[in-house]
Coordinates of C-alpha atoms in Angstrom, one line a residue:
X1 CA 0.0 0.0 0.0
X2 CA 1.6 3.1 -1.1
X3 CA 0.4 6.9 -0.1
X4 CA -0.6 8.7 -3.2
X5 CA 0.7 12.6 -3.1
X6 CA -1.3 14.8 -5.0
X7 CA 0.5 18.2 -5.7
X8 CA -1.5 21.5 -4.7
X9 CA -1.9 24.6 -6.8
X10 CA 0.9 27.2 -5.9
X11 CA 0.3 29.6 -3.3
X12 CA 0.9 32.2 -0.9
X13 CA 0.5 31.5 3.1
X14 CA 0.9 33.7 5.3
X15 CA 1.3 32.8 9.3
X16 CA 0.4 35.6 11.6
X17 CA 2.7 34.3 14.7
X18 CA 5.5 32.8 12.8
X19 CA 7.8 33.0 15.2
X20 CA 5.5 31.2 17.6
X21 CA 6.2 27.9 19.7
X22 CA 3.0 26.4 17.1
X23 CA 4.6 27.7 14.4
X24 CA 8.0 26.4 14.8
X25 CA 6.7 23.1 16.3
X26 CA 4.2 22.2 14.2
X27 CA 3.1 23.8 10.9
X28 CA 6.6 24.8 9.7
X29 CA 7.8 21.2 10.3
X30 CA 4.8 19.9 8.7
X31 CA 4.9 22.0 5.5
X32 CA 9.2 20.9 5.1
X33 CA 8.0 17.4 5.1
X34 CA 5.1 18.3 2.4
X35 CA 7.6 19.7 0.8
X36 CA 10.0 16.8 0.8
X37 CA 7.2 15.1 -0.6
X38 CA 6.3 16.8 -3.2
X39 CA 3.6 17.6 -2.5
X40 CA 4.2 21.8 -2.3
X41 CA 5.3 23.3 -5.5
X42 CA 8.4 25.1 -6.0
X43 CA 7.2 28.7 -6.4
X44 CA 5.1 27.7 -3.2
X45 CA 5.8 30.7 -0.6
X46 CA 5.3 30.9 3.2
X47 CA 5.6 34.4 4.8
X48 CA 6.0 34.5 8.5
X49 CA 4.6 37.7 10.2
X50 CA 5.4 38.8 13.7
X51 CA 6.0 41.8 15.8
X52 CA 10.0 41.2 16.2
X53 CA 12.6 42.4 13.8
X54 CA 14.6 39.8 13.2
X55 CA 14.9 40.0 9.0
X56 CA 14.0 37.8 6.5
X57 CA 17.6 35.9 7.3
X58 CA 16.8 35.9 10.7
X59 CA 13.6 33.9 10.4
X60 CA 14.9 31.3 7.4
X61 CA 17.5 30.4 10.8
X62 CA 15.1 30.5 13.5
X63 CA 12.8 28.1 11.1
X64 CA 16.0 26.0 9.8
X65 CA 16.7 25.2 13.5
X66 CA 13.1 24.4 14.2
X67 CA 13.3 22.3 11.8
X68 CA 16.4 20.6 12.7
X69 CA 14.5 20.4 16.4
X70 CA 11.3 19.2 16.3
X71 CA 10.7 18.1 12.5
X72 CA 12.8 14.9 13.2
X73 CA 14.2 15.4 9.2
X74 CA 16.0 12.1 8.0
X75 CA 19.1 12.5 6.3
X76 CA 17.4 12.1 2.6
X77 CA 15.0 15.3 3.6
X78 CA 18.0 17.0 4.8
X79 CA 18.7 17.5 1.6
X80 CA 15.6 19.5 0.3
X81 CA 16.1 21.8 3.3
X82 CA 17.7 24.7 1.4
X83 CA 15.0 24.8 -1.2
X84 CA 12.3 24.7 1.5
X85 CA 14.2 27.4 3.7
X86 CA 14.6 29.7 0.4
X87 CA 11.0 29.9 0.2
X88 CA 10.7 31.6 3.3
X89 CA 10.0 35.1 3.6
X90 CA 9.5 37.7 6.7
X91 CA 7.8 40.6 7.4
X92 CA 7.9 42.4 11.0
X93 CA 4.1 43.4 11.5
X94 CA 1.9 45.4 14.0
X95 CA -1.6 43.3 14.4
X96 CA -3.1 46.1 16.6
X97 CA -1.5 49.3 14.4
X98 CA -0.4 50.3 11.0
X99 CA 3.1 48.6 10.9
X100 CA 4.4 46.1 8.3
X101 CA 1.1 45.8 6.7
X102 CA 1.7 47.8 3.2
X103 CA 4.9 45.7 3.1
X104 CA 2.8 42.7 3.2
X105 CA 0.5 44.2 0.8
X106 CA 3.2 43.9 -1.4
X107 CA 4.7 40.4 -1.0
X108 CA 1.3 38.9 -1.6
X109 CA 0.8 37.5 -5.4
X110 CA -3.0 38.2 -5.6
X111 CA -3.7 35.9 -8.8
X112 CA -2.4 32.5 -6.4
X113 CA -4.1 30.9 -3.9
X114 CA -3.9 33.0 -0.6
X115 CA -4.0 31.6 2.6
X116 CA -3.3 33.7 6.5
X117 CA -3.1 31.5 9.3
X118 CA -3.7 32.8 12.5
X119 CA -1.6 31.8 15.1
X120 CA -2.2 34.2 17.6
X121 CA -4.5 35.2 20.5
X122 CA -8.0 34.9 19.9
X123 CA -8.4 38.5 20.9
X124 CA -6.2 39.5 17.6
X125 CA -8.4 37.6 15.5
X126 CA -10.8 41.2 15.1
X127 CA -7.2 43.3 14.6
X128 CA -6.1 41.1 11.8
X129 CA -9.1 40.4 10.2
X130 CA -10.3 43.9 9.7
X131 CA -6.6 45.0 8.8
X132 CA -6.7 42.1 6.0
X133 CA -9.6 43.7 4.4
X134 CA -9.0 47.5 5.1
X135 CA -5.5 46.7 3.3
X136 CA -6.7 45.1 0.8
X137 CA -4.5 42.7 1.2
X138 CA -7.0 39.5 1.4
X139 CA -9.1 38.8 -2.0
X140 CA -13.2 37.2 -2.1
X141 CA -11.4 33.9 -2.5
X142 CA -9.2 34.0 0.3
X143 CA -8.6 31.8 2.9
X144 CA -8.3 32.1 7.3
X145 CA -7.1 29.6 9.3
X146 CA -7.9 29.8 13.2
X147 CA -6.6 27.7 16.2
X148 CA -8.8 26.9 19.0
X149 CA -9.8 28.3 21.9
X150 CA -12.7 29.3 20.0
X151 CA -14.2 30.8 23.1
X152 CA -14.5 29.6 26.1
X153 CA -18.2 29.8 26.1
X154 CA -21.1 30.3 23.7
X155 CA -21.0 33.8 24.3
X156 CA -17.7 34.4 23.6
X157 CA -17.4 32.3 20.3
X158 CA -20.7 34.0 19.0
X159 CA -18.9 37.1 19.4
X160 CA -15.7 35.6 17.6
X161 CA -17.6 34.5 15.1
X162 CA -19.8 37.9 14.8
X163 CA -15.6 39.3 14.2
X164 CA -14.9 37.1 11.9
X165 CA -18.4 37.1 9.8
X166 CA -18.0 40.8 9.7
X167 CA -14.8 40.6 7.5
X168 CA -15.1 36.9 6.0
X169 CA -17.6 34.8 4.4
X170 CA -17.8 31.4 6.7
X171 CA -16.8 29.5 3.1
X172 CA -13.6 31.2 3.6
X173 CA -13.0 30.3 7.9
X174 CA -11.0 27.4 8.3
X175 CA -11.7 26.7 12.2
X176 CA -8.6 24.0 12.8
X177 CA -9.0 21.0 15.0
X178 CA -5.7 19.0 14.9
X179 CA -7.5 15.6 15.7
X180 CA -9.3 15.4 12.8
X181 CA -7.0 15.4 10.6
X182 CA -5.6 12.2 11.4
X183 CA -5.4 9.7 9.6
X184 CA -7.5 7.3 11.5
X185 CA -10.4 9.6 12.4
X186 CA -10.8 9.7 8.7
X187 CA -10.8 6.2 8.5
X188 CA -14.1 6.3 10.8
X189 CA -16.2 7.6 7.7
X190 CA -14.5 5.1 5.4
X191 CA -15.2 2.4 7.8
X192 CA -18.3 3.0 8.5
X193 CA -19.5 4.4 4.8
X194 CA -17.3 2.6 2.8
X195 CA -18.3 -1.3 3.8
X196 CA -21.3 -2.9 4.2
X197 CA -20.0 -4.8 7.0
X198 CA -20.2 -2.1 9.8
X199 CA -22.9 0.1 9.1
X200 CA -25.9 -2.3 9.5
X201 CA -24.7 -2.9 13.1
X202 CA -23.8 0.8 13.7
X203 CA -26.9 1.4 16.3
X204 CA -28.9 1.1 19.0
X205 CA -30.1 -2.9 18.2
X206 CA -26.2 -4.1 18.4
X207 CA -24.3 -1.6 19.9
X208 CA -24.1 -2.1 23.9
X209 CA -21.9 1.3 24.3
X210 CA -19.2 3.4 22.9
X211 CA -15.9 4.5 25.2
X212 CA -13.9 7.2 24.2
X213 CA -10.9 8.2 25.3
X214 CA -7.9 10.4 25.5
X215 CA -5.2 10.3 28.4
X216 CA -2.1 12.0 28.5
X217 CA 1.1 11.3 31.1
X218 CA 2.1 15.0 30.4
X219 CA 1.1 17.6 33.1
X220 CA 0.1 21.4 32.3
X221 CA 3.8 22.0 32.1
X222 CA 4.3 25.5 30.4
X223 CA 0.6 26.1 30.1
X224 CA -0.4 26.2 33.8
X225 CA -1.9 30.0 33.4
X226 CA -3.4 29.0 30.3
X227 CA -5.2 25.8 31.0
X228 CA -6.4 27.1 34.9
X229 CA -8.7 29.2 33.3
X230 CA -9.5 26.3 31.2
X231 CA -9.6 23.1 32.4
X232 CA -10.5 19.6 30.6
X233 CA -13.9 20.6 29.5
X234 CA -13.0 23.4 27.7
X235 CA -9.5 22.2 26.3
X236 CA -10.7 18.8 25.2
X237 CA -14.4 17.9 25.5
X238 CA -16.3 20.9 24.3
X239 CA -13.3 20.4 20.6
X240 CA -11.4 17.3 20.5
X241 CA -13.7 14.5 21.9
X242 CA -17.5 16.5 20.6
X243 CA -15.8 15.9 17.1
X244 CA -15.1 12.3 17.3
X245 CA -18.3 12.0 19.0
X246 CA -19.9 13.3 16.1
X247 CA -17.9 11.1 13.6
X248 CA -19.0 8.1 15.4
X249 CA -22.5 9.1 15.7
X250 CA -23.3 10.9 12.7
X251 CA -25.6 9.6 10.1
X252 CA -24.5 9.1 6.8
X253 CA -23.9 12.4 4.1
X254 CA -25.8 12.4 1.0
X255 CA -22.3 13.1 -0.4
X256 CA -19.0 13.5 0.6
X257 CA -18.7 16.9 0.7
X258 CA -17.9 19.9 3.4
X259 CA -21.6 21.2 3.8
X260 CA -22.9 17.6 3.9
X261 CA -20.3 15.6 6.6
X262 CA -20.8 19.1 8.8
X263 CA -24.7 19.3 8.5
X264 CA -24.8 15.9 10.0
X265 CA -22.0 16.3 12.8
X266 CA -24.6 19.5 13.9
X267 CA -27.7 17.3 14.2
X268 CA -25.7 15.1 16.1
X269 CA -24.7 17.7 19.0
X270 CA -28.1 19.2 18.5
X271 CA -29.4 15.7 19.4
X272 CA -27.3 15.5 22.6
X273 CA -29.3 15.2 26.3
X274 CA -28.7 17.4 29.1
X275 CA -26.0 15.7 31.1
X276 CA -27.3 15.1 34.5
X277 CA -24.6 16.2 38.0
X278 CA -24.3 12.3 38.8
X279 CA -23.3 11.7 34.9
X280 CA -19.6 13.9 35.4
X281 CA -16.6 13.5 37.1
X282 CA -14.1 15.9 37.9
X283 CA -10.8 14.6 38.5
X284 CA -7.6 17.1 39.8
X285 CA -4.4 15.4 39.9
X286 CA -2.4 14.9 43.2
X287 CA 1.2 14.9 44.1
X288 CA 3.6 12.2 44.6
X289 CA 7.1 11.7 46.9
X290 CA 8.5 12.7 43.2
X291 CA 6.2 15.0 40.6
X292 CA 4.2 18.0 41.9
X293 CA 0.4 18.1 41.9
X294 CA -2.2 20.2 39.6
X295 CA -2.0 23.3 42.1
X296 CA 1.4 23.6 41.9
X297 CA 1.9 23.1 38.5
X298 CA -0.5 26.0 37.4
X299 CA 0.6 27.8 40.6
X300 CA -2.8 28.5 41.9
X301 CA -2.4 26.2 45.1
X302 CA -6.7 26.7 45.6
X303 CA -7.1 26.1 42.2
X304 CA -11.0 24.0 41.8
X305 CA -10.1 23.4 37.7
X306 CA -10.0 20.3 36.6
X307 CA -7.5 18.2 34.8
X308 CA -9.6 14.9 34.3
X309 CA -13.5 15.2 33.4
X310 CA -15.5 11.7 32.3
X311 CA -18.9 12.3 31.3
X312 CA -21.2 9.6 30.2
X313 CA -23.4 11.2 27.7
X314 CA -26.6 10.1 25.3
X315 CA -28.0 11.1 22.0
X316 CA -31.6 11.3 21.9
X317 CA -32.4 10.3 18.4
X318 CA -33.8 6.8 17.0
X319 CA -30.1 5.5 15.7
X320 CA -28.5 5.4 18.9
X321 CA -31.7 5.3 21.9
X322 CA -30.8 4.2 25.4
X323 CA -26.7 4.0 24.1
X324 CA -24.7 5.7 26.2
X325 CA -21.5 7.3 25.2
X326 CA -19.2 7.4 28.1
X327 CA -16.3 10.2 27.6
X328 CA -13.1 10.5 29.7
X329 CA -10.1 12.6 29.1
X330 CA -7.0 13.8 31.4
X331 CA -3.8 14.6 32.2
X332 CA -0.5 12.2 33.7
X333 CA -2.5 9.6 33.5
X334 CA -0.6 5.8 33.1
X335 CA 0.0 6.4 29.3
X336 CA -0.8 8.0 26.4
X337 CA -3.5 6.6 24.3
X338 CA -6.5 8.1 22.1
X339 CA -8.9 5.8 21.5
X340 CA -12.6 5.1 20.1
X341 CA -14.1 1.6 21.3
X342 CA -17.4 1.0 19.4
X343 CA -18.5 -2.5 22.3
X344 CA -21.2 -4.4 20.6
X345 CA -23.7 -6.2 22.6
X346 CA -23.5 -9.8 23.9
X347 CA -24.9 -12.7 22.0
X348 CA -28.8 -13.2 22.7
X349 CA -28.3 -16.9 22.7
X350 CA -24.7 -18.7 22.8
X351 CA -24.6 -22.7 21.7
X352 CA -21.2 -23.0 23.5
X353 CA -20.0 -22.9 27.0
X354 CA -21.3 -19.9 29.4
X355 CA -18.3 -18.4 29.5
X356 CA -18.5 -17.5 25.5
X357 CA -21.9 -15.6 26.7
X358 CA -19.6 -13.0 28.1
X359 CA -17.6 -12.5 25.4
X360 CA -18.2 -9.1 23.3
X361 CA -16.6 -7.9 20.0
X362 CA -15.1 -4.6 20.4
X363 CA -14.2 -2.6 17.3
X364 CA -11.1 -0.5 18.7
X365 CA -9.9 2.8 16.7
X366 CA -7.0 3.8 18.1
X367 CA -5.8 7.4 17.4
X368 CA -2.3 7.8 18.9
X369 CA 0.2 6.6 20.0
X370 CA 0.0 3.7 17.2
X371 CA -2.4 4.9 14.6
X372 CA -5.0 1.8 13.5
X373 CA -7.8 -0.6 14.4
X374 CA -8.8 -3.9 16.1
X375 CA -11.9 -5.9 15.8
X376 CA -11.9 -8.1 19.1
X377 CA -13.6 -12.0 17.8
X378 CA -14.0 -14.8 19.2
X379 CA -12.4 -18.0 17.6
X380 CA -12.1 -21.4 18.6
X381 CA -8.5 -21.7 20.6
X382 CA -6.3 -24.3 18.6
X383 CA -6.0 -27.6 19.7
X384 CA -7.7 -31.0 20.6
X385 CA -10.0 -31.4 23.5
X386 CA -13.4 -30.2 22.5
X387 CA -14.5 -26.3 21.7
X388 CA -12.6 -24.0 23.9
X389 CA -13.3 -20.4 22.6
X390 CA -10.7 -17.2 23.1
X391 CA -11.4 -13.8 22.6
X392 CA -8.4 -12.5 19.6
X393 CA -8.2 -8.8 18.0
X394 CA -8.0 -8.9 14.3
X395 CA -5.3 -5.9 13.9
X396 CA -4.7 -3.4 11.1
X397 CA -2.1 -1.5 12.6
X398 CA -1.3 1.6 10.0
X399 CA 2.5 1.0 10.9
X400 CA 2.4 -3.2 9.4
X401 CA -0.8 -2.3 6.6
X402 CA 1.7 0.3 5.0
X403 CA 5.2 -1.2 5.7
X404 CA 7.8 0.7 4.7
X405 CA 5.4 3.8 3.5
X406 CA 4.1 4.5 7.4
X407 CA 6.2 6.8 7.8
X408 CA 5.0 8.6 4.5
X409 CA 2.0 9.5 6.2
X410 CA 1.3 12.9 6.9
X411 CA 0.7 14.0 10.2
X412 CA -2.3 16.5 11.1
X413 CA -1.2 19.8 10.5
X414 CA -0.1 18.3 7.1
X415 CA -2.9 17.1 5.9
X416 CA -4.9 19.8 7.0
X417 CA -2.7 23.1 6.3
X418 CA -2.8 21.0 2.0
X419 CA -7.1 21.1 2.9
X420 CA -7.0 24.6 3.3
X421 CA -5.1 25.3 0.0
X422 CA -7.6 22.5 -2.1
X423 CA -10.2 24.7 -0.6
X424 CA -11.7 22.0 1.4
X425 CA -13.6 22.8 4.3
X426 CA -14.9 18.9 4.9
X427 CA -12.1 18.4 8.3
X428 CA -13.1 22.4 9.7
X429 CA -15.4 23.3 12.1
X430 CA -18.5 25.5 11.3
X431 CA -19.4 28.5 12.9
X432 CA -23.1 26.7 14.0
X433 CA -21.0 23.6 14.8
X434 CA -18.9 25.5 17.4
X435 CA -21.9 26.8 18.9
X436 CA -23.5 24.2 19.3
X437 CA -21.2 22.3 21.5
X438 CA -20.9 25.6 23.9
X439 CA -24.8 25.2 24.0
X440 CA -24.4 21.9 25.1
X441 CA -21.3 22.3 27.6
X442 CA -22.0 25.2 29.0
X443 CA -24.6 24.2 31.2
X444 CA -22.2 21.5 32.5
X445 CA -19.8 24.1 33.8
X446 CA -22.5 25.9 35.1
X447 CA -23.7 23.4 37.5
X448 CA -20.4 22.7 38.9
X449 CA -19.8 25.7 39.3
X450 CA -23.2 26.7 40.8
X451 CA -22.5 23.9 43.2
X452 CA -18.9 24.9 43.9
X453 CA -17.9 21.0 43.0
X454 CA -14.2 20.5 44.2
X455 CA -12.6 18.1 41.4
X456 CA -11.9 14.3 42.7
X457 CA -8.1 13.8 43.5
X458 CA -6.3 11.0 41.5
X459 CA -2.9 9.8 41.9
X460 CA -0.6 10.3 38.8
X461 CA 0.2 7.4 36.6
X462 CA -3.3 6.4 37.2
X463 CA -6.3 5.6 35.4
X464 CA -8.1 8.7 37.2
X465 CA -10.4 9.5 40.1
X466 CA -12.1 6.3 41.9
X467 CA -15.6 8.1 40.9
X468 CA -14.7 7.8 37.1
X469 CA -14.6 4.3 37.7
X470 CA -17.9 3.6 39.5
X471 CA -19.9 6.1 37.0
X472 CA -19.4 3.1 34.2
X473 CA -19.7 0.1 36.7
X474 CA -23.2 1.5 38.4
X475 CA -23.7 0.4 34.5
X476 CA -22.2 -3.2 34.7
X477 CA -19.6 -2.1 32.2
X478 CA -15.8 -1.0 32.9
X479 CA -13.9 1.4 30.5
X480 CA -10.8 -0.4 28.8
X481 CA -7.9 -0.2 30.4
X482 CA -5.8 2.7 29.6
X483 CA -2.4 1.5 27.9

């Protein structure tokens, strides 16, 4: 199996930010290695655009080193790194004043592709919107590209969105979710659209419940300030696990197209019930002889934010009736795993032992670390001496499917960063979408708040807070083990 490249038209991207820690960890890596792959063409051009005055030599040695640094380049790619690096340009700009932004004017090539990523501060998105347009720098075809947090409630991303409506048309917005571009959570439509196998079984009359999961072993780190006012429900929940939710749950498109795939994801929020209080858990890790807790690490030592949140959630429509979804997510936990469990129900009737009663298939998509999926069957265990069943995990790891083209696969901010140039909007939030999932999380945080609810303490390298445990066994079911 070999990963077809398909070369993009030539363009113009410019990265508000592009001196930033995103910038120099992820999207300028990722763009070298699209490069190295062809996939970029040569009069392709990347303009970074920042406040400091480095030069334009200045920044092609910052971004060489990032490079070097976190892009992990083999010693083949090393040597495309002088053509990539030549296509970087610089300009010093003021987002909030009149500074750098005729100079940009001019640097842009207006009959290309155009592209401005904005890796900033929400509260710039206004200043460099409205600066875009009143230089005339961005054209009717033009494209944004925003990072979350896309407000931290649905008050504050209607008014982001109200910004960015005021200077953009939403076909133009390119509201960036790293998760789904990989390359698994695309594989959830193909699996489930793309074989006849899956989808008759995808609902309510098979399906006993669906986990999903992502645990981290890193801490806040760096990002104590940030994520204090934050916590897991806003960071992860209300973005990250709401879109594979919707993946999961969504019916099928008419087509595969942007408008379509998103139309359904929103009838899926739409359709999601009130969470009751005994339906979260709040979870706040603790310290140990040797790593500091939660409070210390974002330095607020009376700090009530959480760092773990399970919720076990349900979507009130006719496909998936009385299923619950239960969510979990959190930080230093034992490993680092992103997973989607799709559990199918038990066998109505079983002509073999009891034991094989019991037994449940389990179609596993794992997301990271080790990109693939799992279909746990049972099969008759080799040997003489009658029919003694065992429960075995068909595997398509991506890393064995592809062989020696694995590593060929792009990572997010690859694939997603070569969407926005196609012009394809099918892996981007829309504006409705977003608010959508605020409607539904904000009343969460609201009650928890309203009740002054002080988050469960869990040890690190754990699985999480006891209370995560018992809200899936209450149900007779226990979450997979984190590994």
């Amino acid at each position: 199996m070999v990963s077809r490249v398909i070369p993009v038209e030539p363009f113009d991207l410019v990265i508000f930010g592009g001196t930033g820690d995103l910038a120099r960890r992820k999207i300028l890596p990722g763009l070298f290695r699209r490069f190295c792959a062809g996939q970029m063409p040569a009069d392709a051009r990347i303009i970074g655009a920042a406040r400091g005055d480095i030069g334009q030599q200045g920044y092609q040695d910052l971004i060489r080193s990032a490079i070097n640094e976190f892009g992990a380049p083999s010693a083949e790619s090393l040597e495309y790194l002088d053509a990539f690096i030549a296509q970087l340009h610089y300009v010093a700009v003021d987002i909030c004043g009149d500074g750098g932004w005729d100079d940009l004017s001019k640097l842009i090539r207006k009959d290309l592709v155009n592209a401005y990523y904005f890796s900033v501060a929400p509260s710039l998105f206004g200043d460099i919107a409205a600066r875009l347009n009143s230089w005339k720098i961005a054209t009717s075809e033009a494209r944004i590209v925003v990072e979350k947090p896309f407000g931290r409630d649905l008050q504050s991303a209607k008014a982001l969105n109200n910004v960015l409506s005021q200077q953009f048309n939403e076909s133009q917005i390119y509201r960036i979710d790293h998760y789904l571009g990989k390359e698994t959570v695309q594989n959830l439509m193909a699996v489930r659209f793309g074989n006849l196998l899956f989808e008759p079984l995808w609902n309510a009359q098979y399906v006993d419940h669906i986990q999903i999961t992502v645990a981290e072993t890193v801490g806040v780190g760096g990002r104590g300030a940030y994520y204090d006012k934050s916590g897991a429900m806003r960071d992860m929940v209300q973005n990250h696990l709401m879109q594979l939710l919707c993946l999961i749950a969504m019916e099928p498109p008419s087509h595969f197209d942007p408008d379509a795939v998103r139309d359904e994801k929103l009838k899926v929020i739409r359709s999601l019930a009130p969470v009751a209080a005994h339906h979260v858990v709040r979870g706040q890790y603790d310290a140990t002889t040797s790593t500091a807790s939660y409070r210390t690490d974002a330095e607020n030592l009376r700090s009530f934010t959480e760092s773990y949140v399970a919720i076990k959630a349900h979507i009130e429509n006719w496909r998936w009736a009385g299923v619950p979804f239960y969510l979990r997510t959190g930080k230093k936990l034992k490993a680092r795993t992103s997973e989607i469990a799709i559990v199918f129900k038990k066998l109505p009737h079983s002509i073999f032992e009891k034991s094989a009663d019991e037994k449940q298939n389990v179609l596993a998509i794992q997301l990271q670390p080790n990109e693939g999926m799992t279909l746990d069957v049972t099969i008759k265990e080799p040997g003489p001496g009658g029919m003694r069943l065992v429960h075995v995990p068909l595997d398509m790891t991506f890393a064995d499917a592809l062989g020696d083209h694995s590593e060929d696969t792009p990572d997010a901010y690859e694939r997603l960063i070569m969407d926005v140039i196609r012009g394809d909007q099918t892996l981007f939030m829309r504006g409705d979408e977003v608010e959508a999932a605020w409607k539904w999380t904000d009343p969460i945080i609201e009650a928890w708040e309203a009740r002054n609810d002080v988050p469960k303490l869990y040890d690190v390298g754990s699985a999480g807070p006891e209370d995560a445990m018992a809200l899936i066994h209450r149900d007779g079911r226990r979450w997979r083990e984190v590994k």
